[in-house]
Amino acid sequence: MIGRLNHVAIAVPDLESGARAYRGALGAQVSAPQALPDHGVTVVFVELPNAKIELLEPLGEESPITGFLKKNPAGGMHHICYEVDDILAARDMLTQAGARVLGSGEPAIGAHGKPVLFLHPKDFCGTLIEIEQA
Ligand code: CO
């Protein structure tokens, strides 16, 4: 059921210095910052040949990554996103297998305009998982 790796998201306290590290030392293509107020983050996309890295900086008081950055002040890996063909079928298989889907269980529209769900990190090796219907 699990498909391609879509992106790895890294929470950062300072987007500009994060982008500089990827652009400079790693020689990566890094997009301009995009504010996503509905998601409480400003993001830059690092384009790799086989996937994306997203650097996320908190935006607004209610940002979902503020708490994470309190615990990880230097930044850190926040989640991994895997593609699935059919998000509702994937959700049903996951819940049948005992995995916990976060929130209401209904897909939300993610940062790329596609339906996404998040899975409880305790069920997947301590890593927050996002699934996206690609
Ligand atoms: Co994501």
Short mmCIF file of C-alpha atoms and ligand atoms in Angstrom, two decimals:
data_model
loop_
_atom_site.label_atom_id
_atom_site.label_comp_id
_atom_site.label_asym_id
_atom_site.label_seq_id
_atom_site.Cartn_x
_atom_site.Cartn_y
_atom_site.Cartn_z
CA MET A 1 0.00 0.00 0.00
CA ILE A 2 2.79 2.41 0.88
CA GLY A 3 4.16 4.27 -2.14
CA ARG A 4 7.00 6.65 -2.88
CA LEU A 5 8.66 8.88 -0.34
CA ASN A 6 7.18 12.32 -1.06
CA HIS A 7 9.01 14.50 1.45
CA VAL A 8 10.80 14.72 4.75
CA ALA A 9 9.82 17.77 6.81
CA ILE A 10 12.32 19.45 9.10
CA ALA A 11 11.20 22.05 11.63
CA VAL A 12 13.62 24.97 11.88
CA PRO A 13 13.73 28.00 14.16
CA ASP A 14 15.01 30.20 11.31
CA LEU A 15 14.02 29.49 7.73
CA GLU A 16 16.58 31.78 6.18
CA SER A 17 19.53 30.12 7.87
CA GLY A 18 18.09 26.66 7.13
CA ALA A 19 17.70 27.53 3.46
CA ARG A 20 21.23 28.92 3.41
CA ALA A 21 22.65 25.66 4.79
CA TYR A 22 20.96 23.58 2.09
CA ARG A 23 21.72 26.04 -0.70
CA GLY A 24 25.28 26.72 0.35
CA ALA A 25 26.98 23.73 1.94
CA LEU A 26 24.83 21.12 0.15
CA GLY A 27 24.44 22.95 -3.16
CA ALA A 28 20.69 22.24 -3.28
CA GLN A 29 17.93 23.99 -5.23
CA VAL A 30 15.79 25.75 -2.63
CA SER A 31 12.48 27.46 -3.43
CA ALA A 32 11.45 30.91 -2.23
CA PRO A 33 9.63 30.88 1.14
CA GLN A 34 5.87 30.26 0.95
CA ALA A 35 3.61 31.27 3.82
CA LEU A 36 0.89 28.69 4.48
CA PRO A 37 -1.25 30.40 7.13
CA ASP A 38 -3.84 27.60 7.13
CA HIS A 39 -1.09 25.20 8.19
CA GLY A 40 0.67 27.57 10.59
CA VAL A 41 4.01 27.35 8.79
CA THR A 42 6.22 29.09 6.28
CA VAL A 43 7.96 26.54 4.10
CA VAL A 44 10.81 26.27 1.62
CA PHE A 45 11.10 23.25 -0.65
CA VAL A 46 14.48 21.65 -1.25
CA GLU A 47 14.30 19.76 -4.55
CA LEU A 48 16.19 16.47 -4.61
CA PRO A 49 16.25 14.11 -7.59
CA ASN A 50 14.01 11.58 -5.83
CA ALA A 51 12.04 13.49 -3.17
CA LYS A 52 11.69 16.84 -1.43
CA ILE A 53 12.91 18.17 1.86
CA GLU A 54 10.65 20.79 3.40
CA LEU A 55 11.98 23.23 5.95
CA LEU A 56 9.16 24.47 8.17
CA GLU A 57 9.24 27.62 10.27
CA PRO A 58 6.37 28.45 12.65
CA LEU A 59 3.85 31.02 11.40
CA GLY A 60 1.42 32.56 13.89
CA GLU A 61 0.51 31.79 17.48
CA GLU A 62 -1.20 28.48 16.75
CA SER A 63 1.58 26.89 14.74
CA PRO A 64 1.59 23.10 15.09
CA ILE A 65 5.40 23.06 15.21
CA THR A 66 5.90 25.55 18.06
CA GLY A 67 5.83 22.83 20.72
CA PHE A 68 8.21 20.66 18.71
CA LEU A 69 10.72 23.51 18.46
CA LYS A 70 10.47 24.13 22.21
CA LYS A 71 11.66 20.55 22.71
CA ASN A 72 14.14 20.75 19.81
CA PRO A 73 15.41 24.35 19.79
CA ALA A 74 17.99 23.72 17.06
CA GLY A 75 15.30 22.17 14.82
CA GLY A 76 14.85 18.54 13.86
CA MET A 77 13.04 16.03 11.69
CA HIS A 78 9.31 16.60 12.16
CA HIS A 79 7.63 14.07 9.85
CA ILE A 80 8.01 11.82 6.82
CA CYS A 81 5.41 11.79 4.03
CA TYR A 82 4.63 8.68 2.00
CA GLU A 83 2.40 8.63 -1.05
CA VAL A 84 -0.64 6.38 -1.31
CA ASP A 85 -2.97 5.82 -4.27
CA ASP A 86 -6.22 5.96 -2.30
CA ILE A 87 -6.16 7.72 1.06
CA LEU A 88 -9.48 6.38 2.32
CA ALA A 89 -8.52 2.80 1.49
CA ALA A 90 -5.14 3.39 3.14
CA ARG A 91 -6.81 4.81 6.27
CA ASP A 92 -9.13 1.82 6.54
CA MET A 93 -6.25 -0.64 6.17
CA LEU A 94 -4.20 1.25 8.75
CA THR A 95 -6.96 1.42 11.34
CA GLN A 96 -7.78 -2.26 10.79
CA ALA A 97 -4.11 -2.99 11.46
CA GLY A 98 -4.39 -1.09 14.75
CA ALA A 99 -2.59 2.12 13.73
CA ARG A 100 -3.93 5.38 15.11
CA VAL A 101 -4.92 8.12 12.68
CA LEU A 102 -4.65 11.58 14.24
CA GLY A 103 -7.51 14.08 14.34
CA SER A 104 -10.99 13.28 13.10
CA GLY A 105 -9.80 10.57 10.71
CA GLU A 106 -11.09 12.54 7.76
CA PRO A 107 -8.39 13.63 5.28
CA ALA A 108 -7.44 17.31 5.32
CA ILE A 109 -6.02 19.26 2.40
CA GLY A 110 -2.26 19.36 2.96
CA ALA A 111 0.45 21.82 2.07
CA HIS A 112 0.47 20.62 -1.57
CA GLY A 113 -3.30 20.90 -2.08
CA LYS A 114 -3.79 17.13 -1.82
CA PRO A 115 -5.60 15.04 0.81
CA VAL A 116 -3.43 14.00 3.75
CA LEU A 117 -3.67 12.19 7.08
CA PHE A 118 -1.20 11.93 9.94
CA LEU A 119 -0.44 8.73 11.86
CA HIS A 120 0.54 8.47 15.51
CA PRO A 121 4.34 8.43 15.97
CA LYS A 122 4.13 5.75 18.67
CA ASP A 123 2.81 3.31 16.09
CA PHE A 124 5.67 3.97 13.63
CA CYS A 125 9.06 3.87 15.34
CA GLY A 126 8.65 7.24 17.03
CA THR A 127 8.19 9.08 13.74
CA LEU A 128 5.19 11.18 12.77
CA ILE A 129 3.96 9.85 9.43
CA GLU A 130 1.98 11.81 6.86
CA ILE A 131 0.26 9.95 4.05
CA GLU A 132 -0.70 11.88 0.95
CA GLN A 133 -2.91 10.83 -1.93
CA ALA A 134 -0.52 11.70 -4.74
CO CO B 1 4.33 17.23 5.12
#
